[in-house]
Amino acid sequence: MRSIWTDENKLKLWLQIELLASEALVKEGVVPAKDFQKIKAGCDKWFADLPGLVARQRELEKTLNHDVIGFTTAVAEQIQDPASRWLHFGLTSSDIVATAFAVQKVQSADLLIADVEKLLPVIARRAKEHQFTPCIGRSHGIHGEPTTFGLKLALMHEEFRRALERLKHVRQVVA
């Protein structure tokens, strides 16, 4: 999860979004294909050195006072060609930032969904294993009627199943 929210991953996503947008403009006849190849080559250099891109983007952001302008400037430096004029063409900063943020949320949801899907059968197995294991019930924070640990686990399983459905719904919404 931590790696999803790093600056390296964020800028990698920004690069991917920029490339996809430029590629779409090539298909529409707006960006010349030869210029796109130069843009792609410059981005490929940064894909090979994401820590370098992060460092350069931060350095430029300090003087330019804008994260996306620092980013596009750093990428344009790698392109080293007039073709860089097509980078970010027709896009706003929010197009890049919001799209990448949505992708990061989807990546995070995918991790959580996978973890809960792995956990559910374990809880179910343990609930069955402890279906007759007695334990103290609780009511308003004090001892209540005796119950079984298996029942508590079965209730927990149901809570996690509902949480899984909510996670899947949220993933669809953020996607």
PDB file of C-alpha atoms in Angstrom:
ATOM      1  CA  MET A   1       0.000   0.000   0.000  1.00  0.00           C
ATOM      2  CA  ARG A   2       2.766   2.411   0.909  1.00  0.00           C
ATOM      3  CA  SER A   3       4.347   2.083  -2.561  1.00  0.00           C
ATOM      4  CA  ILE A   4       1.091   3.175  -4.223  1.00  0.00           C
ATOM      5  CA  TRP A   5       1.275   6.565  -2.508  1.00  0.00           C
ATOM      6  CA  THR A   6       4.924   7.371  -3.220  1.00  0.00           C
ATOM      7  CA  ASP A   7       5.973  10.284  -5.407  1.00  0.00           C
ATOM      8  CA  GLU A   8       7.615   7.753  -7.740  1.00  0.00           C
ATOM      9  CA  ASN A   9       4.322   5.983  -8.371  1.00  0.00           C
ATOM     10  CA  LYS A  10       2.450   9.262  -8.708  1.00  0.00           C
ATOM     11  CA  LEU A  11       4.864  10.603 -11.325  1.00  0.00           C
ATOM     12  CA  LYS A  12       4.923   7.240 -13.103  1.00  0.00           C
ATOM     13  CA  LEU A  13       1.153   7.507 -13.425  1.00  0.00           C
ATOM     14  CA  TRP A  14       1.445  11.107 -14.607  1.00  0.00           C
ATOM     15  CA  LEU A  15       3.873   9.923 -17.318  1.00  0.00           C
ATOM     16  CA  GLN A  16       1.519   7.141 -18.366  1.00  0.00           C
ATOM     17  CA  ILE A  17      -1.433   9.526 -18.559  1.00  0.00           C
ATOM     18  CA  GLU A  18       0.561  12.048 -20.602  1.00  0.00           C
ATOM     19  CA  LEU A  19       1.613   9.293 -23.008  1.00  0.00           C
ATOM     20  CA  LEU A  20      -1.917   7.948 -23.366  1.00  0.00           C
ATOM     21  CA  ALA A  21      -3.255  11.443 -24.029  1.00  0.00           C
ATOM     22  CA  SER A  22      -0.549  12.107 -26.632  1.00  0.00           C
ATOM     23  CA  GLU A  23      -1.173   8.742 -28.248  1.00  0.00           C
ATOM     24  CA  ALA A  24      -4.888   9.551 -28.525  1.00  0.00           C
ATOM     25  CA  LEU A  25      -3.982  12.859 -30.179  1.00  0.00           C
ATOM     26  CA  VAL A  26      -1.828  10.985 -32.684  1.00  0.00           C
ATOM     27  CA  LYS A  27      -4.833   8.815 -33.583  1.00  0.00           C
ATOM     28  CA  GLU A  28      -6.917  11.980 -34.019  1.00  0.00           C
ATOM     29  CA  GLY A  29      -4.283  13.455 -36.328  1.00  0.00           C
ATOM     30  CA  VAL A  30      -3.410  16.325 -33.975  1.00  0.00           C
ATOM     31  CA  VAL A  31       0.077  15.194 -32.915  1.00  0.00           C
ATOM     32  CA  PRO A  32       2.494  13.943 -35.600  1.00  0.00           C
ATOM     33  CA  ALA A  33       3.499  10.313 -35.040  1.00  0.00           C
ATOM     34  CA  LYS A  34       7.221  11.144 -35.337  1.00  0.00           C
ATOM     35  CA  ASP A  35       6.838  13.733 -32.561  1.00  0.00           C
ATOM     36  CA  PHE A  36       5.024  11.203 -30.396  1.00  0.00           C
ATOM     37  CA  GLN A  37       7.953   8.790 -30.771  1.00  0.00           C
ATOM     38  CA  LYS A  38      10.299  11.510 -29.469  1.00  0.00           C
ATOM     39  CA  ILE A  39       7.950  12.213 -26.558  1.00  0.00           C
ATOM     40  CA  LYS A  40       7.768   8.504 -25.784  1.00  0.00           C
ATOM     41  CA  ALA A  41      11.568   8.182 -25.892  1.00  0.00           C
ATOM     42  CA  GLY A  42      11.910  11.040 -23.392  1.00  0.00           C
ATOM     43  CA  CYS A  43       9.303   9.479 -21.107  1.00  0.00           C
ATOM     44  CA  ASP A  44      11.014   6.088 -21.384  1.00  0.00           C
ATOM     45  CA  LYS A  45      14.192   7.694 -20.001  1.00  0.00           C
ATOM     46  CA  TRP A  46      12.213   8.836 -16.978  1.00  0.00           C
ATOM     47  CA  PHE A  47      10.501   5.458 -16.552  1.00  0.00           C
ATOM     48  CA  ALA A  48      14.026   4.045 -16.187  1.00  0.00           C
ATOM     49  CA  ASP A  49      14.908   6.668 -13.544  1.00  0.00           C
ATOM     50  CA  LEU A  50      11.799   7.543 -11.522  1.00  0.00           C
ATOM     51  CA  PRO A  51      13.821   8.707  -8.476  1.00  0.00           C
ATOM     52  CA  GLY A  52      15.650  11.095 -10.810  1.00  0.00           C
ATOM     53  CA  LEU A  53      12.340  12.417 -12.131  1.00  0.00           C
ATOM     54  CA  VAL A  54      11.053  12.957  -8.591  1.00  0.00           C
ATOM     55  CA  ALA A  55      14.203  14.853  -7.622  1.00  0.00           C
ATOM     56  CA  ARG A  56      14.141  17.005 -10.772  1.00  0.00           C
ATOM     57  CA  GLN A  57      10.406  17.692 -10.494  1.00  0.00           C
ATOM     58  CA  ARG A  58      10.801  18.788  -6.843  1.00  0.00           C
ATOM     59  CA  GLU A  59      13.729  21.018  -7.765  1.00  0.00           C
ATOM     60  CA  LEU A  60      11.767  22.678 -10.572  1.00  0.00           C
ATOM     61  CA  GLU A  61       8.626  22.984  -8.442  1.00  0.00           C
ATOM     62  CA  LYS A  62      10.550  25.132  -5.947  1.00  0.00           C
ATOM     63  CA  THR A  63      11.278  27.763  -8.596  1.00  0.00           C
ATOM     64  CA  LEU A  64       8.151  27.347 -10.745  1.00  0.00           C
ATOM     65  CA  ASN A  65       5.734  27.070  -7.796  1.00  0.00           C
ATOM     66  CA  HIS A  66       3.647  24.438  -9.576  1.00  0.00           C
ATOM     67  CA  ASP A  67       3.907  20.654  -9.328  1.00  0.00           C
ATOM     68  CA  VAL A  68       2.659  19.766 -12.818  1.00  0.00           C
ATOM     69  CA  ILE A  69       4.666  22.509 -14.537  1.00  0.00           C
ATOM     70  CA  GLY A  70       7.749  21.204 -12.718  1.00  0.00           C
ATOM     71  CA  PHE A  71       6.877  17.726 -13.955  1.00  0.00           C
ATOM     72  CA  THR A  72       6.254  18.694 -17.586  1.00  0.00           C
ATOM     73  CA  THR A  73       9.405  20.798 -17.607  1.00  0.00           C
ATOM     74  CA  ALA A  74      11.463  17.861 -16.302  1.00  0.00           C
ATOM     75  CA  VAL A  75      10.011  15.571 -18.962  1.00  0.00           C
ATOM     76  CA  ALA A  76      10.537  18.170 -21.710  1.00  0.00           C
ATOM     77  CA  GLU A  77      14.192  18.360 -20.654  1.00  0.00           C
ATOM     78  CA  GLN A  78      14.483  14.630 -21.351  1.00  0.00           C
ATOM     79  CA  ILE A  79      12.729  14.894 -24.711  1.00  0.00           C
ATOM     80  CA  GLN A  80      15.246  17.548 -25.828  1.00  0.00           C
ATOM     81  CA  ASP A  81      13.309  18.260 -28.999  1.00  0.00           C
ATOM     82  CA  PRO A  82      10.669  20.728 -30.250  1.00  0.00           C
ATOM     83  CA  ALA A  83       8.289  17.731 -30.156  1.00  0.00           C
ATOM     84  CA  SER A  84       7.989  18.399 -26.430  1.00  0.00           C
ATOM     85  CA  ARG A  85       5.497  21.161 -27.311  1.00  0.00           C
ATOM     86  CA  TRP A  86       2.910  18.365 -27.700  1.00  0.00           C
ATOM     87  CA  LEU A  87       3.464  17.090 -24.155  1.00  0.00           C
ATOM     88  CA  HIS A  88       0.448  18.042 -22.028  1.00  0.00           C
ATOM     89  CA  PHE A  89      -1.265  19.456 -25.147  1.00  0.00           C
ATOM     90  CA  GLY A  90      -4.953  20.099 -24.478  1.00  0.00           C
ATOM     91  CA  LEU A  91      -4.700  18.981 -20.862  1.00  0.00           C
ATOM     92  CA  THR A  92      -5.074  20.771 -17.567  1.00  0.00           C
ATOM     93  CA  SER A  93      -3.115  20.026 -14.427  1.00  0.00           C
ATOM     94  CA  SER A  94      -6.289  18.626 -12.910  1.00  0.00           C
ATOM     95  CA  ASP A  95      -6.668  16.194 -15.796  1.00  0.00           C
ATOM     96  CA  ILE A  96      -3.347  14.631 -14.816  1.00  0.00           C
ATOM     97  CA  VAL A  97      -3.554  14.951 -11.032  1.00  0.00           C
ATOM     98  CA  ALA A  98      -7.166  13.801 -10.645  1.00  0.00           C
ATOM     99  CA  THR A  99      -6.771  10.895 -13.061  1.00  0.00           C
ATOM    100  CA  ALA A 100      -3.625   9.661 -11.312  1.00  0.00           C
ATOM    101  CA  PHE A 101      -5.318  10.055  -7.926  1.00  0.00           C
ATOM    102  CA  ALA A 102      -8.243   7.932  -9.116  1.00  0.00           C
ATOM    103  CA  VAL A 103      -5.814   5.256 -10.346  1.00  0.00           C
ATOM    104  CA  GLN A 104      -4.044   5.285  -6.964  1.00  0.00           C
ATOM    105  CA  LYS A 105      -7.395   4.818  -5.210  1.00  0.00           C
ATOM    106  CA  VAL A 106      -8.232   1.886  -7.511  1.00  0.00           C
ATOM    107  CA  GLN A 107      -4.806   0.339  -6.851  1.00  0.00           C
ATOM    108  CA  SER A 108      -5.404   0.719  -3.106  1.00  0.00           C
ATOM    109  CA  ALA A 109      -8.887  -0.751  -3.313  1.00  0.00           C
ATOM    110  CA  ASP A 110      -7.536  -3.717  -5.280  1.00  0.00           C
ATOM    111  CA  LEU A 111      -5.057  -4.455  -2.488  1.00  0.00           C
ATOM    112  CA  LEU A 112      -7.723  -4.221   0.212  1.00  0.00           C
ATOM    113  CA  ILE A 113     -10.174  -6.351  -1.767  1.00  0.00           C
ATOM    114  CA  ALA A 114      -7.543  -9.045  -2.331  1.00  0.00           C
ATOM    115  CA  ASP A 115      -6.655  -9.076   1.362  1.00  0.00           C
ATOM    116  CA  VAL A 116     -10.270  -9.357   2.515  1.00  0.00           C
ATOM    117  CA  GLU A 117     -10.914 -12.112  -0.041  1.00  0.00           C
ATOM    118  CA  LYS A 118      -7.977 -14.062   1.415  1.00  0.00           C
ATOM    119  CA  LEU A 119      -9.146 -13.412   4.979  1.00  0.00           C
ATOM    120  CA  LEU A 120     -12.782 -14.501   4.593  1.00  0.00           C
ATOM    121  CA  PRO A 121     -12.135 -18.251   4.165  1.00  0.00           C
ATOM    122  CA  VAL A 122      -9.738 -18.194   7.115  1.00  0.00           C
ATOM    123  CA  ILE A 123     -12.349 -16.592   9.364  1.00  0.00           C
ATOM    124  CA  ALA A 124     -14.992 -19.061   8.119  1.00  0.00           C
ATOM    125  CA  ARG A 125     -12.713 -22.019   8.845  1.00  0.00           C
ATOM    126  CA  ARG A 126     -11.908 -20.744  12.324  1.00  0.00           C
ATOM    127  CA  ALA A 127     -15.606 -20.034  13.040  1.00  0.00           C
ATOM    128  CA  LYS A 128     -16.454 -23.632  12.216  1.00  0.00           C
ATOM    129  CA  GLU A 129     -13.492 -24.883  14.246  1.00  0.00           C
ATOM    130  CA  HIS A 130     -14.687 -22.913  17.301  1.00  0.00           C
ATOM    131  CA  GLN A 131     -18.429 -23.351  16.872  1.00  0.00           C
ATOM    132  CA  PHE A 132     -18.640 -25.020  20.291  1.00  0.00           C
ATOM    133  CA  THR A 133     -15.824 -23.174  22.089  1.00  0.00           C
ATOM    134  CA  PRO A 134     -17.503 -21.334  24.964  1.00  0.00           C
ATOM    135  CA  CYS A 135     -16.679 -17.744  25.804  1.00  0.00           C
ATOM    136  CA  ILE A 136     -18.170 -14.928  27.800  1.00  0.00           C
ATOM    137  CA  GLY A 137     -20.682 -12.800  25.937  1.00  0.00           C
ATOM    138  CA  ARG A 138     -20.574  -9.036  26.341  1.00  0.00           C
ATOM    139  CA  SER A 139     -23.404  -6.596  26.751  1.00  0.00           C
ATOM    140  CA  HIS A 140     -22.750  -2.879  27.103  1.00  0.00           C
ATOM    141  CA  GLY A 141     -19.132  -3.599  27.954  1.00  0.00           C
ATOM    142  CA  ILE A 142     -19.854  -6.011  30.792  1.00  0.00           C
ATOM    143  CA  HIS A 143     -20.183  -9.782  30.982  1.00  0.00           C
ATOM    144  CA  GLY A 144     -23.365 -11.099  29.436  1.00  0.00           C
ATOM    145  CA  GLU A 145     -24.779 -14.515  28.588  1.00  0.00           C
ATOM    146  CA  PRO A 146     -22.255 -17.176  27.567  1.00  0.00           C
ATOM    147  CA  THR A 147     -21.819 -17.635  23.830  1.00  0.00           C
ATOM    148  CA  THR A 148     -19.330 -19.383  21.562  1.00  0.00           C
ATOM    149  CA  PHE A 149     -16.176 -18.031  20.012  1.00  0.00           C
ATOM    150  CA  GLY A 150     -17.361 -19.570  16.731  1.00  0.00           C
ATOM    151  CA  LEU A 151     -20.464 -17.375  16.770  1.00  0.00           C
ATOM    152  CA  LYS A 152     -18.331 -14.285  17.335  1.00  0.00           C
ATOM    153  CA  LEU A 153     -16.138 -15.302  14.398  1.00  0.00           C
ATOM    154  CA  ALA A 154     -19.197 -16.005  12.239  1.00  0.00           C
ATOM    155  CA  LEU A 155     -20.478 -12.504  12.982  1.00  0.00           C
ATOM    156  CA  MET A 156     -17.047 -11.099  12.189  1.00  0.00           C
ATOM    157  CA  HIS A 157     -17.082 -13.029   8.895  1.00  0.00           C
ATOM    158  CA  GLU A 158     -20.383 -11.410   7.975  1.00  0.00           C
ATOM    159  CA  GLU A 159     -19.026  -7.946   8.823  1.00  0.00           C
ATOM    160  CA  PHE A 160     -15.983  -8.538   6.600  1.00  0.00           C
ATOM    161  CA  ARG A 161     -18.211  -9.866   3.801  1.00  0.00           C
ATOM    162  CA  ARG A 162     -20.268  -6.669   3.918  1.00  0.00           C
ATOM    163  CA  ALA A 163     -17.056  -4.616   4.022  1.00  0.00           C
ATOM    164  CA  LEU A 164     -15.846  -6.470   0.923  1.00  0.00           C
ATOM    165  CA  GLU A 165     -19.020  -5.543  -0.947  1.00  0.00           C
ATOM    166  CA  ARG A 166     -18.584  -1.901   0.101  1.00  0.00           C
ATOM    167  CA  LEU A 167     -14.949  -1.955  -1.046  1.00  0.00           C
ATOM    168  CA  LYS A 168     -15.954  -3.357  -4.424  1.00  0.00           C
ATOM    169  CA  HIS A 169     -18.593  -0.651  -4.777  1.00  0.00           C
ATOM    170  CA  VAL A 170     -16.148   2.099  -3.802  1.00  0.00           C
ATOM    171  CA  ARG A 171     -13.625   0.747  -6.300  1.00  0.00           C
ATOM    172  CA  GLN A 172     -16.201   1.079  -9.086  1.00  0.00           C
ATOM    173  CA  VAL A 173     -17.040   4.616  -7.982  1.00  0.00           C
ATOM    174  CA  VAL A 174     -13.433   5.850  -7.845  1.00  0.00           C
ATOM    175  CA  ALA A 175     -12.570   4.113 -11.118  1.00  0.00           C
TER     176      ALA A 175
END
